[in-house]
PDB file of C-alpha atoms in Angstrom:
ATOM      1  CA  THR G   1     -76.731  46.553  -0.145  1.00 60.00           C
ATOM      2  CA  GLN G   2     -73.889  44.513   0.065  1.00 65.00           C
ATOM      3  CA  LEU G   3     -72.555  43.286  -3.488  1.00 83.00           C
ATOM      4  CA  LEU G   4     -70.146  41.162  -4.417  1.00 91.00           C
ATOM      5  CA  GLU G   5     -68.894  41.985  -7.755  1.00 93.00           C
ATOM      6  CA  GLN G   6     -67.840  38.706  -9.989  1.00 95.00           C
ATOM      7  CA  SER G   7     -65.434  38.963 -13.409  1.00 95.00           C
ATOM      8  CA  PRO G   8     -65.910  38.412 -15.825  1.00 96.00           C
ATOM      9  CA  GLN G   9     -68.760  37.051 -16.272  1.00 94.00           C
ATOM     10  CA  PHE G  10     -68.150  34.748 -19.879  1.00 96.00           C
ATOM     11  CA  LEU G  11     -64.982  33.799 -20.292  1.00 97.00           C
ATOM     12  CA  SER G  12     -64.223  31.460 -23.792  1.00 97.00           C
ATOM     13  CA  ILE G  13     -61.300  30.445 -24.357  1.00 97.00           C
ATOM     14  CA  GLN G  14     -58.151  27.778 -25.529  1.00 97.00           C
ATOM     15  CA  GLU G  15     -57.055  24.326 -23.498  1.00 97.00           C
ATOM     16  CA  GLY G  16     -54.041  24.542 -22.313  1.00 97.00           C
ATOM     17  CA  GLU G  17     -54.434  28.524 -21.581  1.00 97.00           C
ATOM     18  CA  ASN G  18     -54.403  30.007 -18.624  1.00 98.00           C
ATOM     19  CA  LEU G  19     -57.874  32.639 -16.268  1.00 98.00           C
ATOM     20  CA  THR G  20     -58.360  34.676 -13.609  1.00 98.00           C
ATOM     21  CA  VAL G  21     -61.633  35.593 -12.684  1.00 98.00           C
ATOM     22  CA  TYR G  22     -61.975  37.642  -9.754  1.00 97.00           C
ATOM     23  CA  CYS G  23     -63.892  38.920  -6.861  1.00 97.00           C
ATOM     24  CA  ASN G  24     -64.872  41.930  -5.702  1.00 96.00           C
ATOM     25  CA  SER G  25     -66.692  44.024  -2.960  1.00 94.00           C
ATOM     26  CA  SER G  26     -66.486  46.670  -0.282  1.00 92.00           C
ATOM     27  CA  SER G  27     -67.979  44.795   2.215  1.00 91.00           C
ATOM     28  CA  VAL G  28     -65.344  42.518   4.645  1.00 92.00           C
ATOM     29  CA  PHE G  29     -65.725  39.271   5.261  1.00 92.00           C
ATOM     30  CA  SER G  30     -65.488  36.217   7.400  1.00 90.00           C
ATOM     31  CA  SER G  31     -64.242  33.948   5.071  1.00 91.00           C
ATOM     32  CA  LEU G  32     -64.764  33.884   1.877  1.00 94.00           C
ATOM     33  CA  GLN G  33     -65.596  30.636  -1.342  1.00 94.00           C
ATOM     34  CA  TRP G  34     -65.996  29.514  -4.136  1.00 97.00           C
ATOM     35  CA  TYR G  35     -68.116  27.229  -6.052  1.00 96.00           C
ATOM     36  CA  ARG G  36     -68.484  25.275  -8.820  1.00 96.00           C
ATOM     37  CA  GLN G  37     -72.082  24.735 -10.815  1.00 95.00           C
ATOM     38  CA  GLU G  38     -72.877  21.632 -13.240  1.00 92.00           C
ATOM     39  CA  PRO G  39     -76.354  22.100 -15.148  1.00 89.00           C
ATOM     40  CA  GLY G  40     -78.658  21.040 -13.607  1.00 89.00           C
ATOM     41  CA  GLU G  41     -77.120  20.761 -10.571  1.00 92.00           C
ATOM     42  CA  GLY G  42     -76.826  22.837  -6.935  1.00 94.00           C
ATOM     43  CA  PRO G  43     -72.987  24.787  -6.563  1.00 95.00           C
ATOM     44  CA  VAL G  44     -70.159  22.454  -4.465  1.00 94.00           C
ATOM     45  CA  LEU G  45     -68.008  24.121  -2.548  1.00 94.00           C
ATOM     46  CA  LEU G  46     -64.072  24.354  -4.084  1.00 96.00           C
ATOM     47  CA  VAL G  47     -62.358  26.083  -1.131  1.00 95.00           C
ATOM     48  CA  THR G  48     -62.734  28.149   1.798  1.00 93.00           C
ATOM     49  CA  VAL G  49     -60.467  31.066   2.383  1.00 94.00           C
ATOM     50  CA  VAL G  50     -59.643  32.269   5.890  1.00 92.00           C
ATOM     51  CA  THR G  51     -57.163  34.469   6.377  1.00 93.00           C
ATOM     52  CA  GLY G  52     -56.141  38.298   4.742  1.00 95.00           C
ATOM     53  CA  GLY G  53     -53.617  37.160   2.155  1.00 96.00           C
ATOM     54  CA  GLU G  54     -54.216  33.467   2.215  1.00 96.00           C
ATOM     55  CA  VAL G  55     -53.038  31.511  -0.732  1.00 97.00           C
ATOM     56  CA  LYS G  56     -54.812  28.409  -1.748  1.00 97.00           C
ATOM     57  CA  LYS G  57     -53.800  25.987  -4.231  1.00 96.00           C
ATOM     58  CA  LEU G  58     -56.425  22.998  -5.793  1.00 94.00           C
ATOM     59  CA  LYS G  59     -54.395  21.190  -8.294  1.00 95.00           C
ATOM     60  CA  ARG G  60     -54.431  23.841 -11.286  1.00 97.00           C
ATOM     61  CA  LEU G  61     -56.470  26.274  -9.649  1.00 97.00           C
ATOM     62  CA  THR G  62     -55.244  29.174  -6.906  1.00 98.00           C
ATOM     63  CA  PHE G  63     -57.996  30.211  -4.573  1.00 98.00           C
ATOM     64  CA  GLN G  64     -56.375  34.129  -3.189  1.00 97.00           C
ATOM     65  CA  PHE G  65     -58.066  35.833  -0.502  1.00 97.00           C
ATOM     66  CA  GLY G  66     -57.070  40.007  -0.723  1.00 96.00           C
ATOM     67  CA  ASP G  67     -55.313  40.645   2.397  1.00 96.00           C
ATOM     68  CA  ALA G  68     -58.463  43.742   3.757  1.00 95.00           C
ATOM     69  CA  ARG G  69     -60.962  40.004   3.404  1.00 94.00           C
ATOM     70  CA  LYS G  70     -62.512  42.548   0.509  1.00 95.00           C
ATOM     71  CA  ASP G  71     -61.722  40.331  -2.455  1.00 96.00           C
ATOM     72  CA  SER G  72     -60.532  36.987  -4.429  1.00 97.00           C
ATOM     73  CA  SER G  73     -59.609  36.129  -7.141  1.00 97.00           C
ATOM     74  CA  LEU G  74     -59.546  32.719  -8.659  1.00 98.00           C
ATOM     75  CA  HIS G  75     -56.605  31.365 -11.405  1.00 98.00           C
ATOM     76  CA  ILE G  76     -57.024  27.975 -13.676  1.00 98.00           C
ATOM     77  CA  THR G  77     -52.983  27.545 -14.801  1.00 98.00           C
ATOM     78  CA  ALA G  78     -53.395  25.863 -18.415  1.00 98.00           C
ATOM     79  CA  ALA G  79     -57.512  25.186 -18.184  1.00 97.00           C
ATOM     80  CA  GLN G  80     -59.096  22.149 -19.307  1.00 97.00           C
ATOM     81  CA  PRO G  81     -62.582  21.656 -21.447  1.00 96.00           C
ATOM     82  CA  GLY G  82     -63.549  19.539 -18.270  1.00 95.00           C
ATOM     83  CA  ASP G  83     -63.514  23.639 -16.176  1.00 96.00           C
ATOM     84  CA  THR G  84     -66.010  23.899 -18.118  1.00 96.00           C
ATOM     85  CA  GLY G  85     -68.819  25.113 -15.543  1.00 95.00           C
ATOM     86  CA  LEU G  86     -70.228  28.032 -13.677  1.00 96.00           C
ATOM     87  CA  TYR G  87     -67.493  29.276 -10.902  1.00 97.00           C
ATOM     88  CA  LEU G  88     -69.335  31.641  -7.555  1.00 96.00           C
ATOM     89  CA  CYS G  89     -67.928  33.322  -5.333  1.00 96.00           C
ATOM     90  CA  ALA G  90     -69.337  33.463  -1.829  1.00 94.00           C
ATOM     91  CA  GLY G  91     -68.638  36.158   0.509  1.00 92.00           C
ATOM     92  CA  LEU G  92     -69.328  34.978   3.963  1.00 88.00           C
ATOM     93  CA  PHE G  93     -69.946  37.435   6.812  1.00 82.00           C
ATOM     94  CA  THR G  94     -69.497  37.410  10.950  1.00 75.00           C
ATOM     95  CA  GLY G  95     -71.644  34.763  11.856  1.00 67.00           C
ATOM     96  CA  GLY G  96     -72.507  32.997   9.970  1.00 61.00           C
ATOM     97  CA  PHE G  97     -76.278  33.083   8.986  1.00 67.00           C
ATOM     98  CA  LYS G  98     -75.455  34.971   5.732  1.00 76.00           C
ATOM     99  CA  THR G  99     -73.504  34.933   2.294  1.00 84.00           C
ATOM    100  CA  ILE G 100     -73.863  36.839  -0.578  1.00 89.00           C
ATOM    101  CA  PHE G 101     -72.740  35.600  -3.879  1.00 92.00           C
ATOM    102  CA  GLY G 102     -71.198  36.572  -7.236  1.00 93.00           C
ATOM    103  CA  ALA G 103     -73.363  36.230  -9.983  1.00 92.00           C
ATOM    104  CA  GLY G 104     -70.698  33.985 -11.777  1.00 94.00           C
ATOM    105  CA  THR G 105     -68.512  33.499 -13.962  1.00 96.00           C
ATOM    106  CA  ARG G 106     -69.530  31.386 -17.120  1.00 96.00           C
ATOM    107  CA  LEU G 107     -65.907  29.207 -18.368  1.00 97.00           C
ATOM    108  CA  PHE G 108     -66.367  27.726 -21.389  1.00 97.00           C
ATOM    109  CA  VAL G 109     -62.696  25.428 -22.388  1.00 97.00           C
ATOM    110  CA  LYS G 110     -62.664  24.441 -26.245  1.00 96.00           C
ATOM    111  CA  ALA G 111     -60.478  21.146 -27.200  1.00 95.00           C
TER     112      ALA G 111
ATOM    113  CA  ASP R   1     -77.552   8.421  -0.623  1.00 65.00           C
ATOM    114  CA  THR R   2     -78.225  12.191  -1.101  1.00 71.00           C
ATOM    115  CA  ALA R   3     -77.611  14.723   1.333  1.00 92.00           C
ATOM    116  CA  VAL R   4     -79.968  17.457   0.739  1.00 96.00           C
ATOM    117  CA  SER R   5     -82.623  16.083  -1.447  1.00 96.00           C
ATOM    118  CA  GLN R   6     -85.439  18.651  -2.906  1.00 96.00           C
ATOM    119  CA  THR R   7     -88.966  17.838  -4.107  1.00 96.00           C
ATOM    120  CA  PRO R   8     -90.048  18.555  -7.461  1.00 97.00           C
ATOM    121  CA  LYS R   9     -87.052  19.016  -8.769  1.00 96.00           C
ATOM    122  CA  TYR R  10     -89.590  19.820 -11.544  1.00 97.00           C
ATOM    123  CA  LEU R  11     -92.915  23.025 -10.962  1.00 97.00           C
ATOM    124  CA  VAL R  12     -94.936  23.830 -13.466  1.00 98.00           C
ATOM    125  CA  THR R  13     -98.151  25.593 -12.186  1.00 97.00           C
ATOM    126  CA  GLN R  14    -100.400  28.694 -12.847  1.00 97.00           C
ATOM    127  CA  MET R  15    -100.053  31.903 -12.070  1.00 97.00           C
ATOM    128  CA  GLY R  16    -102.032  32.220  -8.639  1.00 97.00           C
ATOM    129  CA  ASN R  17    -102.070  28.564  -7.792  1.00 98.00           C
ATOM    130  CA  ASP R  18     -99.925  27.850  -4.167  1.00 98.00           C
ATOM    131  CA  LYS R  19     -97.195  25.132  -4.142  1.00 98.00           C
ATOM    132  CA  SER R  20     -95.315  23.707  -1.467  1.00 98.00           C
ATOM    133  CA  ILE R  21     -91.198  22.830  -2.225  1.00 98.00           C
ATOM    134  CA  LYS R  22     -89.685  19.889   0.075  1.00 97.00           C
ATOM    135  CA  CYS R  23     -86.303  19.620   1.202  1.00 97.00           C
ATOM    136  CA  GLU R  24     -84.313  17.043   3.422  1.00 97.00           C
ATOM    137  CA  GLN R  25     -80.558  16.523   4.632  1.00 96.00           C
ATOM    138  CA  ASN R  26     -79.307  13.734   6.194  1.00 95.00           C
ATOM    139  CA  LEU R  27     -76.109  14.966   7.360  1.00 93.00           C
ATOM    140  CA  GLY R  28     -77.430  15.709  10.306  1.00 91.00           C
ATOM    141  CA  HIS R  29     -76.256  19.694   9.773  1.00 91.00           C
ATOM    142  CA  ASP R  30     -78.056  22.996  11.888  1.00 89.00           C
ATOM    143  CA  THR R  31     -78.058  25.116   9.397  1.00 90.00           C
ATOM    144  CA  MET R  32     -80.103  24.962   6.013  1.00 92.00           C
ATOM    145  CA  TYR R  33     -80.993  27.665   3.365  1.00 92.00           C
ATOM    146  CA  TRP R  34     -83.341  28.012   0.801  1.00 95.00           C
ATOM    147  CA  TYR R  35     -81.721  30.378  -2.275  1.00 94.00           C
ATOM    148  CA  LYS R  36     -83.303  31.160  -5.207  1.00 95.00           C
ATOM    149  CA  GLN R  37     -81.087  31.092  -9.232  1.00 95.00           C
ATOM    150  CA  ASP R  38     -82.381  33.795 -11.611  1.00 91.00           C
ATOM    151  CA  SER R  39     -82.254  32.854 -15.366  1.00 87.00           C
ATOM    152  CA  LYS R  40     -79.148  34.602 -14.969  1.00 84.00           C
ATOM    153  CA  LYS R  41     -78.108  32.748 -13.009  1.00 84.00           C
ATOM    154  CA  PHE R  42     -77.851  34.826  -9.619  1.00 87.00           C
ATOM    155  CA  LEU R  43     -78.250  32.876  -6.462  1.00 91.00           C
ATOM    156  CA  LYS R  44     -79.214  35.119  -3.479  1.00 91.00           C
ATOM    157  CA  ILE R  45     -80.168  33.849   0.527  1.00 90.00           C
ATOM    158  CA  MET R  46     -83.776  34.292   0.755  1.00 92.00           C
ATOM    159  CA  PHE R  47     -83.922  32.433   3.827  1.00 90.00           C
ATOM    160  CA  SER R  48     -81.557  30.289   6.744  1.00 89.00           C
ATOM    161  CA  TYR R  49     -82.883  28.474   9.641  1.00 89.00           C
ATOM    162  CA  ASN R  50     -80.723  27.075  12.975  1.00 86.00           C
ATOM    163  CA  ASN R  51     -82.133  24.568  14.524  1.00 84.00           C
ATOM    164  CA  LYS R  52     -85.379  24.987  12.951  1.00 83.00           C
ATOM    165  CA  GLU R  53     -85.616  29.076  14.784  1.00 84.00           C
ATOM    166  CA  LEU R  54     -85.725  31.634  11.134  1.00 85.00           C
ATOM    167  CA  ILE R  55     -82.169  33.398  11.255  1.00 81.00           C
ATOM    168  CA  ILE R  56     -82.951  35.476   8.109  1.00 77.00           C
ATOM    169  CA  ASN R  57     -85.796  36.199   5.744  1.00 77.00           C
ATOM    170  CA  GLU R  58     -83.913  38.919   3.506  1.00 78.00           C
ATOM    171  CA  THR R  59     -86.541  41.470   1.419  1.00 78.00           C
ATOM    172  CA  VAL R  60     -88.591  38.258   0.998  1.00 88.00           C
ATOM    173  CA  PRO R  61     -91.862  38.892   0.450  1.00 91.00           C
ATOM    174  CA  ASN R  62     -94.884  37.228   2.170  1.00 91.00           C
ATOM    175  CA  ARG R  63     -96.299  34.960  -0.280  1.00 95.00           C
ATOM    176  CA  PHE R  64     -92.792  33.240   0.617  1.00 95.00           C
ATOM    177  CA  SER R  65     -93.330  31.202   3.878  1.00 93.00           C
ATOM    178  CA  PRO R  66     -90.273  29.043   5.183  1.00 94.00           C
ATOM    179  CA  LYS R  67     -90.789  25.884   7.118  1.00 93.00           C
ATOM    180  CA  SER R  68     -88.777  23.766   8.804  1.00 93.00           C
ATOM    181  CA  PRO R  69     -91.055  20.850  11.270  1.00 92.00           C
ATOM    182  CA  ASP R  70     -86.844  19.263  12.903  1.00 92.00           C
ATOM    183  CA  LYS R  71     -84.266  19.624  11.675  1.00 90.00           C
ATOM    184  CA  ALA R  72     -83.635  17.529   9.063  1.00 94.00           C
ATOM    185  CA  HIS R  73     -86.077  19.561   7.003  1.00 96.00           C
ATOM    186  CA  LEU R  74     -86.895  23.321   5.971  1.00 96.00           C
ATOM    187  CA  ASN R  75     -89.917  22.939   3.863  1.00 96.00           C
ATOM    188  CA  LEU R  76     -91.576  26.608   0.952  1.00 97.00           C
ATOM    189  CA  HIS R  77     -94.065  27.122   0.434  1.00 97.00           C
ATOM    190  CA  ILE R  78     -95.159  29.770  -1.698  1.00 97.00           C
ATOM    191  CA  ASN R  79     -98.676  31.462  -2.018  1.00 97.00           C
ATOM    192  CA  SER R  80    -100.356  33.448  -5.437  1.00 97.00           C
ATOM    193  CA  LEU R  81     -97.866  32.202  -7.076  1.00 97.00           C
ATOM    194  CA  GLU R  82     -96.197  35.337  -9.652  1.00 97.00           C
ATOM    195  CA  LEU R  83     -94.429  35.068 -13.564  1.00 96.00           C
ATOM    196  CA  GLY R  84     -91.243  36.122 -11.343  1.00 94.00           C
ATOM    197  CA  ASP R  85     -91.426  33.822  -9.319  1.00 96.00           C
ATOM    198  CA  SER R  86     -90.292  31.342 -12.266  1.00 97.00           C
ATOM    199  CA  ALA R  87     -86.745  30.679 -11.080  1.00 96.00           C
ATOM    200  CA  VAL R  88     -84.765  27.787  -9.454  1.00 97.00           C
ATOM    201  CA  TYR R  89     -85.300  27.331  -5.768  1.00 97.00           C
ATOM    202  CA  PHE R  90     -82.279  25.307  -3.989  1.00 97.00           C
ATOM    203  CA  CYS R  91     -82.065  24.175  -0.560  1.00 97.00           C
ATOM    204  CA  ALA R  92     -78.520  24.149   1.512  1.00 94.00           C
ATOM    205  CA  SER R  93     -77.708  23.287   4.352  1.00 93.00           C
ATOM    206  CA  SER R  94     -74.168  23.388   5.967  1.00 89.00           C
ATOM    207  CA  HIS R  95     -72.995  21.777   9.345  1.00 82.00           C
ATOM    208  CA  ARG R  96     -73.031  25.048  11.816  1.00 70.00           C
ATOM    209  CA  THR R  97     -72.926  28.628  11.053  1.00 60.00           C
ATOM    210  CA  GLY R  98     -69.795  30.676  10.158  1.00 60.00           C
ATOM    211  CA  ASN R  99     -66.793  29.079   7.852  1.00 62.00           C
ATOM    212  CA  THR R 100     -68.274  25.936   6.678  1.00 77.00           C
ATOM    213  CA  GLU R 101     -69.149  24.102   3.111  1.00 84.00           C
ATOM    214  CA  ALA R 102     -72.887  24.883   1.884  1.00 88.00           C
ATOM    215  CA  PHE R 103     -74.623  21.796   0.772  1.00 92.00           C
ATOM    216  CA  PHE R 104     -77.182  22.140  -1.792  1.00 95.00           C
ATOM    217  CA  GLY R 105     -80.034  20.226  -2.979  1.00 95.00           C
ATOM    218  CA  GLN R 106     -80.023  19.047  -7.036  1.00 95.00           C
ATOM    219  CA  GLY R 107     -82.389  22.693  -7.170  1.00 96.00           C
ATOM    220  CA  THR R 108     -86.454  22.679  -7.959  1.00 97.00           C
ATOM    221  CA  ARG R 109     -87.125  24.605 -11.090  1.00 97.00           C
ATOM    222  CA  LEU R 110     -90.146  27.001 -11.102  1.00 97.00           C
ATOM    223  CA  THR R 111     -92.179  27.918 -13.702  1.00 97.00           C
ATOM    224  CA  VAL R 112     -94.921  29.784 -13.527  1.00 97.00           C
ATOM    225  CA  VAL R 113     -97.314  30.391 -16.600  1.00 97.00           C
TER     226      VAL R 113
END
């Protein structure tokens, strides 16, 4: 069974704190994506990482793909209430037709 | 203009009924998907279509039958609905296979009573 384990499942922090969300798998992915989902909406892509060891930055968000392309992390610096939402990692397999999602991390940033 | 649109947004129905969810994308994408998101927010792929052809069927009961009349549409028909089918169903599309962004619809919240 192909699994993508995401942790933590829930995170409640104060504004200004830093946090890291992790996705781990025993499978090797051709790429890994991070999505953010708001209530009542579909997921929206934040970033795609393709190369092992790749690091991408999106303002206060830093995404890293593991060297072996089996894991990834999302680091948020100085979290803001606007960062509140459900963050999902998604691993894509070679061929591209199949994507598996992590269980999601529900982040709540208190003002 | 909505890129990926699903209808209806909400669907409440009784066990045993048959229902359909429609999905249309105006992005010119070749690949479309159906995902199921359960109450714990776990998003799982159900079907993947490329150029109207079924590519992936992830061990979904045969009560679920996708239909793709053309590249821009992927509808989902569900027969003999069960309580466990209650979930949010998302349609998505992507330009091509590989490391491309999937655009999701707003979801259809299906409640079977």
